[in-house]
Amino acid sequence: MSTAEGRTGPGRKIWAAVAVLVVVVAGLLHGYRNTNALTGDRLCGGLVSTAKADAVLPGAGRLDAEGDGLAGELWDTVCEVEKSSVVLGSGKGTLTLRVREEDGDAPLKDEAWPELSQESFFSGKVTGGVDKYRGWVLLPEKCWAKQPLMVGASSSEPISDSAAFAALITDAARAVAAGAACGDLPEEPGTLLPPRSEAARPASDGRVCGLDGFSVRGQVPADTEVLEAGQRAPADLWSCTVALDDDSRGPVREDRFMTYTASRAPLLIAAVKKAPGTSKGEASGGREAEVVERTRVVLPCAQGELYLASGSGLQYLEARKRHPDLPPRDTYFESFVKSATGAFGCGAAARR
């Protein structure tokens, strides 16, 4: 072997070893920054499944989380999961989960929750709902203190897979209940009930919202087309939003005319009845009921209980300014109760 070959042989081996090391380090760095190969199975102290969060947030990337698990008070629990990547065009987005103490029907009446006309509901062993950006699941009754507790979730990016989103929140709620030793929930929700269509559709007079005998004739301005959006009735968790196809614009039109909700889900009904001020009384037509507010009631039925509620939007307020002869809110609720009791199998009151 020549002197030159003796000097260059070991050098080549060293450089080859360095190159291999660089490749390995680069591979590990890529895996760390752009995948979850080196991430644990669960995030935020075990509350969130890494796989489920990865499936919900769009694209590929690494998940980073802030949150240490259950807080001393359950309603202080917060978990934030962020997906990021150094690769252009890869995944991004933030998912925030928090345990919330709310009125039992808050997700059905408050703007901070999913848009009812676009929401997919599920009920049974676990009760909740999701739209493209937000979702919720009720925690078991043993978890509640003064008010019902639920796990709420919000995403900075639109979520295309409603089933995956519902599965993530359900699994997180199961982890919360298990960690607090206050009940059992399944890992997956039941069948989702999506809206009948993505866009509002013309309502049929005499069968508004798919309820036989439900009409708004004489309760809306003459010659104004009525649009409806929501789920198919009957169902254990249901909503229908009614809007007027008029010249109202912006937030007024988006807030719609009237919203109707119904539920036969026992856990949600138990949550509704926890509202302060709920008392024995009468619903429209003189039926015995537990009254939360004048247009939020729980009816006893032969085969369980039925929650019925209605709420008006900005479009109703504007229309009534233009047409002072439109009836008060209670009239719309009375018409709804009369039709909904039949459609939802509550035609006869339970014997007490």
CSV table of C-alpha atoms in Angstrom, one decimal:
chain,number,residue,atom,x,y,z
A,1,MET,CA,0.0,0.0,0.0
A,2,SER,CA,1.4,3.4,-0.9
A,3,THR,CA,1.9,6.2,1.6
A,4,ALA,CA,-0.9,8.3,-0.1
A,5,GLU,CA,-3.3,5.5,0.2
A,6,GLY,CA,-2.4,5.0,3.9
A,7,ARG,CA,-3.1,8.6,4.6
A,8,THR,CA,-6.5,8.8,2.8
A,9,GLY,CA,-8.0,5.5,3.8
A,10,PRO,CA,-8.8,6.3,7.5
A,11,GLY,CA,-9.9,9.8,6.4
A,12,ARG,CA,-12.5,8.5,4.1
A,13,LYS,CA,-13.9,6.2,6.8
A,14,ILE,CA,-14.2,9.1,9.2
A,15,TRP,CA,-16.0,11.3,6.7
A,16,ALA,CA,-18.3,8.4,5.8
A,17,ALA,CA,-19.1,8.0,9.5
A,18,VAL,CA,-19.7,11.7,9.9
A,19,ALA,CA,-22.0,11.6,6.8
A,20,VAL,CA,-24.0,8.7,8.3
A,21,LEU,CA,-24.3,10.6,11.6
A,22,VAL,CA,-25.5,13.7,9.8
A,23,VAL,CA,-28.2,11.7,8.0
A,24,VAL,CA,-29.3,10.0,11.2
A,25,VAL,CA,-29.5,13.3,13.1
A,26,ALA,CA,-31.3,15.0,10.2
A,27,GLY,CA,-33.8,12.1,10.0
A,28,LEU,CA,-34.4,12.3,13.8
A,29,LEU,CA,-34.8,16.1,13.6
A,30,HIS,CA,-37.2,15.8,10.7
A,31,GLY,CA,-39.2,13.1,12.6
A,32,TYR,CA,-39.3,15.3,15.7
A,33,ARG,CA,-40.3,18.5,13.9
A,34,ASN,CA,-42.7,17.1,11.3
A,35,THR,CA,-44.2,13.9,12.6
A,36,ASN,CA,-45.4,12.4,15.9
A,37,ALA,CA,-43.1,9.4,15.7
A,38,LEU,CA,-41.3,10.5,18.9
A,39,THR,CA,-44.5,11.7,20.7
A,40,GLY,CA,-46.3,9.8,23.4
A,41,ASP,CA,-49.7,8.2,22.8
A,42,ARG,CA,-51.5,10.8,24.8
A,43,LEU,CA,-51.1,14.6,25.4
A,44,CYS,CA,-52.0,17.0,28.2
A,45,GLY,CA,-51.5,14.6,31.1
A,46,GLY,CA,-53.3,11.8,29.3
A,47,LEU,CA,-56.5,13.7,28.4
A,48,VAL,CA,-56.1,13.8,24.6
A,49,SER,CA,-55.2,11.0,22.2
A,50,THR,CA,-52.3,11.9,20.0
A,51,ALA,CA,-53.7,9.8,17.1
A,52,LYS,CA,-57.2,11.3,17.3
A,53,ALA,CA,-55.8,14.9,17.5
A,54,ASP,CA,-53.5,14.2,14.5
A,55,ALA,CA,-56.5,12.9,12.6
A,56,VAL,CA,-58.6,16.0,13.3
A,57,LEU,CA,-56.1,18.8,12.6
A,58,PRO,CA,-55.3,19.0,8.9
A,59,GLY,CA,-52.2,17.8,7.1
A,60,ALA,CA,-49.0,16.4,8.5
A,61,GLY,CA,-46.9,17.9,11.3
A,62,ARG,CA,-45.8,17.6,14.9
A,63,LEU,CA,-48.2,18.0,17.8
A,64,ASP,CA,-47.2,20.1,20.7
A,65,ALA,CA,-49.5,20.5,23.8
A,66,GLU,CA,-49.9,22.8,26.7
A,67,GLY,CA,-51.8,21.4,29.7
A,68,ASP,CA,-51.0,19.2,32.7
A,69,GLY,CA,-54.1,17.1,32.9
A,70,LEU,CA,-57.0,17.6,35.3
A,71,ALA,CA,-57.0,20.8,37.4
A,72,GLY,CA,-58.0,20.9,41.1
A,73,GLU,CA,-61.4,22.1,40.0
A,74,LEU,CA,-62.6,20.2,36.9
A,75,TRP,CA,-63.9,23.3,35.2
A,76,ASP,CA,-60.4,24.9,35.3
A,77,THR,CA,-59.0,22.1,33.1
A,78,VAL,CA,-57.6,23.3,29.7
A,79,CYS,CA,-55.6,21.5,27.0
A,80,GLU,CA,-54.3,23.2,23.9
A,81,VAL,CA,-52.8,21.1,21.1
A,82,GLU,CA,-51.0,22.7,18.2
A,83,LYS,CA,-49.9,21.1,14.9
A,84,SER,CA,-47.0,22.7,13.1
A,85,SER,CA,-44.3,21.7,10.6
A,86,VAL,CA,-41.2,23.2,9.0
A,87,VAL,CA,-42.2,21.8,5.7
A,88,LEU,CA,-44.1,24.3,3.5
A,89,GLY,CA,-47.7,23.3,2.8
A,90,SER,CA,-47.8,20.9,5.7
A,91,GLY,CA,-50.3,20.8,8.6
A,92,LYS,CA,-51.2,23.6,11.0
A,93,GLY,CA,-53.9,24.5,13.4
A,94,THR,CA,-54.7,24.7,17.1
A,95,LEU,CA,-57.2,22.6,19.0
A,96,THR,CA,-58.4,23.8,22.4
A,97,LEU,CA,-60.3,21.6,24.9
A,98,ARG,CA,-61.6,22.8,28.2
A,99,VAL,CA,-64.0,21.5,30.8
A,100,ARG,CA,-66.9,23.9,31.1
A,101,GLU,CA,-69.5,24.4,33.8
A,102,GLU,CA,-72.7,25.5,32.0
A,103,ASP,CA,-76.4,25.4,31.8
A,104,GLY,CA,-77.4,21.9,30.5
A,105,ASP,CA,-78.8,23.3,27.3
A,106,ALA,CA,-76.1,25.9,26.7
A,107,PRO,CA,-74.8,24.2,23.6
A,108,LEU,CA,-78.4,24.4,22.1
A,109,LYS,CA,-79.0,28.1,22.8
A,110,ASP,CA,-75.7,30.1,23.2
A,111,GLU,CA,-73.6,31.5,20.3
A,112,ALA,CA,-70.3,30.3,21.8
A,113,TRP,CA,-71.2,26.7,20.9
A,114,PRO,CA,-71.6,24.9,17.5
A,115,GLU,CA,-73.9,26.4,14.9
A,116,LEU,CA,-77.1,24.4,15.3
A,117,SER,CA,-78.1,24.4,11.6
A,118,GLN,CA,-74.7,22.9,10.8
A,119,GLU,CA,-74.3,20.6,13.8
A,120,SER,CA,-74.2,16.8,13.9
A,121,PHE,CA,-75.6,15.4,17.1
A,122,PHE,CA,-75.0,12.1,18.9
A,123,SER,CA,-76.7,10.6,21.9
A,124,GLY,CA,-77.1,7.4,23.9
A,125,LYS,CA,-74.2,6.3,26.1
A,126,VAL,CA,-72.6,9.7,25.3
A,127,THR,CA,-74.4,12.9,24.4
A,128,GLY,CA,-72.9,15.8,22.4
A,129,GLY,CA,-72.5,17.5,19.0
A,130,VAL,CA,-70.0,18.9,16.5
A,131,ASP,CA,-69.8,21.3,13.6
A,132,LYS,CA,-66.7,22.2,11.6
A,133,TYR,CA,-65.1,24.3,14.3
A,134,ARG,CA,-66.6,23.4,17.7
A,135,GLY,CA,-68.0,20.5,19.6
A,136,TRP,CA,-69.1,19.3,23.0
A,137,VAL,CA,-69.8,16.3,25.2
A,138,LEU,CA,-71.7,16.1,28.5
A,139,LEU,CA,-69.8,14.6,31.3
A,140,PRO,CA,-71.6,11.9,33.5
A,141,GLU,CA,-74.0,13.3,36.2
A,142,LYS,CA,-71.6,12.2,39.0
A,143,CYS,CA,-69.1,14.7,37.7
A,144,TRP,CA,-71.4,17.7,38.2
A,145,ALA,CA,-71.3,20.1,41.1
A,146,LYS,CA,-73.6,23.1,41.1
A,147,GLN,CA,-74.0,23.0,37.3
A,148,PRO,CA,-73.6,20.4,34.6
A,149,LEU,CA,-70.1,19.9,33.3
A,150,MET,CA,-69.1,19.3,29.7
A,151,VAL,CA,-66.0,19.0,27.6
A,152,GLY,CA,-66.0,21.7,24.9
A,153,ALA,CA,-63.6,21.8,21.9
A,154,SER,CA,-62.7,24.5,19.3
A,155,SER,CA,-60.5,24.3,16.3
A,156,SER,CA,-58.7,27.2,14.5
A,157,GLU,CA,-59.1,25.3,11.2
A,158,PRO,CA,-62.2,23.8,9.7
A,159,ILE,CA,-62.5,20.0,10.5
A,160,SER,CA,-63.8,18.0,7.5
A,161,ASP,CA,-64.4,14.7,9.4
A,162,SER,CA,-67.2,15.1,11.9
A,163,ALA,CA,-67.0,11.5,13.1
A,164,ALA,CA,-63.3,11.9,13.9
A,165,PHE,CA,-64.0,15.2,15.7
A,166,ALA,CA,-66.8,13.6,17.8
A,167,ALA,CA,-64.5,10.6,18.6
A,168,LEU,CA,-61.7,13.0,19.8
A,169,ILE,CA,-64.0,14.9,22.2
A,170,THR,CA,-65.7,11.7,23.4
A,171,ASP,CA,-62.4,10.1,24.2
A,172,ALA,CA,-61.2,13.3,26.0
A,173,ALA,CA,-64.5,13.3,28.0
A,174,ARG,CA,-63.9,9.6,28.9
A,175,ALA,CA,-60.4,10.5,30.1
A,176,VAL,CA,-61.7,13.4,32.2
A,177,ALA,CA,-64.4,11.2,33.8
A,178,ALA,CA,-62.0,8.4,34.5
A,179,GLY,CA,-59.4,10.7,36.0
A,180,ALA,CA,-61.9,12.3,38.3
A,181,ALA,CA,-63.5,8.9,39.1
A,182,CYS,CA,-66.9,10.2,38.4
A,183,GLY,CA,-68.3,7.9,35.7
A,184,ASP,CA,-67.7,5.8,32.6
A,185,LEU,CA,-68.0,6.9,29.0
A,186,PRO,CA,-67.2,5.0,25.8
A,187,GLU,CA,-64.2,5.7,23.7
A,188,GLU,CA,-66.4,6.4,20.6
A,189,PRO,CA,-69.7,8.2,20.2
A,190,GLY,CA,-72.8,6.6,18.8
A,191,THR,CA,-74.1,7.3,15.2
A,192,LEU,CA,-74.0,11.0,14.3
A,193,LEU,CA,-77.1,12.7,13.1
A,194,PRO,CA,-76.0,15.3,10.5
A,195,PRO,CA,-78.1,18.2,9.1
A,196,ARG,CA,-80.5,17.3,6.4
A,197,SER,CA,-78.6,19.5,4.0
A,198,GLU,CA,-75.7,22.0,4.2
A,199,ALA,CA,-77.8,24.9,2.9
A,200,ALA,CA,-81.2,26.2,4.1
A,201,ARG,CA,-84.1,24.9,2.1
A,202,PRO,CA,-87.7,26.2,1.5
A,203,ALA,CA,-90.1,25.1,4.3
A,204,SER,CA,-93.4,23.4,3.5
A,205,ASP,CA,-96.3,25.2,5.1
A,206,GLY,CA,-98.1,22.9,7.4
A,207,ARG,CA,-94.9,20.8,7.8
A,208,VAL,CA,-92.3,23.4,8.8
A,209,CYS,CA,-89.1,21.7,10.1
A,210,GLY,CA,-90.6,18.3,9.1
A,211,LEU,CA,-93.2,18.4,11.9
A,212,ASP,CA,-96.7,17.5,10.8
A,213,GLY,CA,-99.2,20.3,11.4
A,214,PHE,CA,-96.5,22.9,12.2
A,215,SER,CA,-97.2,26.1,10.3
A,216,VAL,CA,-96.0,29.7,10.5
A,217,ARG,CA,-98.7,31.1,8.3
A,218,GLY,CA,-99.8,34.3,9.8
A,219,GLN,CA,-96.7,34.4,12.0
A,220,VAL,CA,-94.3,35.8,9.3
A,221,PRO,CA,-94.7,38.8,6.9
A,222,ALA,CA,-97.0,38.0,4.0
A,223,ASP,CA,-95.4,36.9,0.7
A,224,THR,CA,-92.1,36.1,2.4
A,225,GLU,CA,-90.5,32.7,1.7
A,226,VAL,CA,-89.6,30.7,4.9
A,227,LEU,CA,-86.3,28.7,4.9
A,228,GLU,CA,-85.4,25.9,7.3
A,229,ALA,CA,-82.2,24.1,8.3
A,230,GLY,CA,-81.4,21.4,10.8
A,231,GLN,CA,-81.7,17.7,11.5
A,232,ARG,CA,-84.4,15.2,10.5
A,233,ALA,CA,-87.2,14.7,13.1
A,234,PRO,CA,-87.9,12.9,15.3
A,235,ALA,CA,-84.5,12.3,17.0
A,236,ASP,CA,-83.2,12.1,20.5
A,237,LEU,CA,-81.4,15.4,19.9
A,238,TRP,CA,-82.8,17.7,17.3
A,239,SER,CA,-82.9,21.3,16.2
A,240,CYS,CA,-84.4,23.4,13.4
A,241,THR,CA,-83.6,27.0,12.5
A,242,VAL,CA,-86.2,29.1,10.6
A,243,ALA,CA,-85.1,32.1,8.5
A,244,LEU,CA,-86.9,34.6,6.3
A,245,ASP,CA,-85.7,35.0,2.7
A,246,ASP,CA,-86.0,38.8,2.8
A,247,ASP,CA,-83.8,41.8,2.3
A,248,SER,CA,-82.2,41.6,5.8
A,249,ARG,CA,-78.4,41.5,5.6
A,250,GLY,CA,-75.3,40.7,7.6
A,251,PRO,CA,-75.6,39.7,11.2
A,252,VAL,CA,-79.4,40.1,11.2
A,253,ARG,CA,-79.9,37.6,8.4
A,254,GLU,CA,-77.3,35.2,9.9
A,255,ASP,CA,-79.0,35.3,13.3
A,256,ARG,CA,-82.2,33.9,11.7
A,257,PHE,CA,-85.8,34.3,12.7
A,258,MET,CA,-86.6,31.5,15.1
A,259,THR,CA,-84.8,28.4,16.4
A,260,TYR,CA,-86.5,25.3,17.8
A,261,THR,CA,-84.8,22.5,19.7
A,262,ALA,CA,-86.0,19.2,21.2
A,263,SER,CA,-84.4,16.3,23.1
A,264,ARG,CA,-85.3,12.9,24.5
A,265,ALA,CA,-81.8,12.3,25.7
A,266,PRO,CA,-82.0,11.5,29.4
A,267,LEU,CA,-78.6,13.0,30.3
A,268,LEU,CA,-79.3,16.3,28.6
A,269,ILE,CA,-82.7,16.5,30.2
A,270,ALA,CA,-81.2,15.9,33.6
A,271,ALA,CA,-78.7,18.7,32.8
A,272,VAL,CA,-81.5,21.1,31.7
A,273,LYS,CA,-83.4,20.5,35.0
A,274,LYS,CA,-80.4,21.6,37.0
A,275,ALA,CA,-80.9,25.2,35.8
A,276,PRO,CA,-81.6,27.6,38.7
A,277,GLY,CA,-85.2,28.6,39.0
A,278,THR,CA,-86.6,25.4,37.3
A,279,SER,CA,-90.0,24.7,38.9
A,280,LYS,CA,-93.2,22.7,38.4
A,281,GLY,CA,-95.6,24.5,36.2
A,282,GLU,CA,-97.5,24.4,32.9
A,283,ALA,CA,-96.4,24.5,29.3
A,284,SER,CA,-98.4,25.8,26.4
A,285,GLY,CA,-101.9,24.3,26.3
A,286,GLY,CA,-101.9,23.7,30.1
A,287,ARG,CA,-99.8,20.6,30.2
A,288,GLU,CA,-97.9,19.8,33.3
A,289,ALA,CA,-94.2,20.6,32.8
A,290,GLU,CA,-91.0,21.5,34.6
A,291,VAL,CA,-90.4,25.1,33.4
A,292,VAL,CA,-86.9,26.5,33.0
A,293,GLU,CA,-88.2,29.6,31.2
A,294,ARG,CA,-91.5,30.3,29.4
A,295,THR,CA,-90.0,28.9,26.2
A,296,ARG,CA,-87.8,26.2,27.7
A,297,VAL,CA,-89.7,23.3,29.3
A,298,VAL,CA,-89.5,19.6,30.1
A,299,LEU,CA,-92.7,17.6,29.5
A,300,PRO,CA,-93.5,14.3,31.2
A,301,CYS,CA,-94.4,11.7,28.6
A,302,ALA,CA,-95.7,8.1,28.6
A,303,GLN,CA,-92.2,6.9,27.6
A,304,GLY,CA,-89.8,9.3,29.2
A,305,GLU,CA,-89.4,13.1,29.2
A,306,LEU,CA,-89.2,15.6,26.3
A,307,TYR,CA,-87.3,18.9,26.4
A,308,LEU,CA,-88.7,21.6,24.1
A,309,ALA,CA,-87.4,25.1,23.6
A,310,SER,CA,-87.5,28.0,21.1
A,311,GLY,CA,-85.6,31.2,20.8
A,312,SER,CA,-85.9,34.3,18.5
A,313,GLY,CA,-83.1,35.9,16.5
A,314,LEU,CA,-82.3,39.4,15.3
A,315,GLN,CA,-84.3,38.7,12.1
A,316,TYR,CA,-87.4,38.3,14.2
A,317,LEU,CA,-86.8,41.6,16.0
A,318,GLU,CA,-86.2,43.5,12.8
A,319,ALA,CA,-89.3,41.9,11.2
A,320,ARG,CA,-91.5,42.9,14.1
A,321,LYS,CA,-90.3,46.5,13.8
A,322,ARG,CA,-91.4,46.5,10.2
A,323,HIS,CA,-94.6,44.5,10.9
A,324,PRO,CA,-95.9,45.3,14.4
A,325,ASP,CA,-98.8,42.9,13.9
A,326,LEU,CA,-96.4,39.9,14.1
A,327,PRO,CA,-97.2,37.8,17.2
A,328,PRO,CA,-95.1,37.7,20.4
A,329,ARG,CA,-92.5,35.0,20.9
A,330,ASP,CA,-94.7,32.8,23.1
A,331,THR,CA,-97.1,32.3,20.1
A,332,TYR,CA,-94.3,30.6,18.1
A,333,PHE,CA,-93.5,28.4,21.0
A,334,GLU,CA,-97.1,27.4,21.5
A,335,SER,CA,-97.4,26.3,17.9
A,336,PHE,CA,-94.2,24.4,18.1
A,337,VAL,CA,-95.2,22.5,21.3
A,338,LYS,CA,-98.5,21.5,19.8
A,339,SER,CA,-96.8,19.9,16.8
A,340,ALA,CA,-93.6,18.6,18.5
A,341,THR,CA,-95.4,16.6,21.2
A,342,GLY,CA,-96.9,14.4,18.5
A,343,ALA,CA,-93.8,14.1,16.3
A,344,PHE,CA,-91.6,13.2,19.3
A,345,GLY,CA,-93.9,10.6,20.8
A,346,CYS,CA,-95.2,12.7,23.7
A,347,GLY,CA,-98.8,13.0,22.8
A,348,ALA,CA,-99.9,11.8,26.2
A,349,ALA,CA,-98.6,13.0,29.6
A,350,ALA,CA,-97.1,10.5,32.0
A,351,ARG,CA,-99.3,9.6,35.0
A,352,ARG,CA,-97.9,11.0,38.2
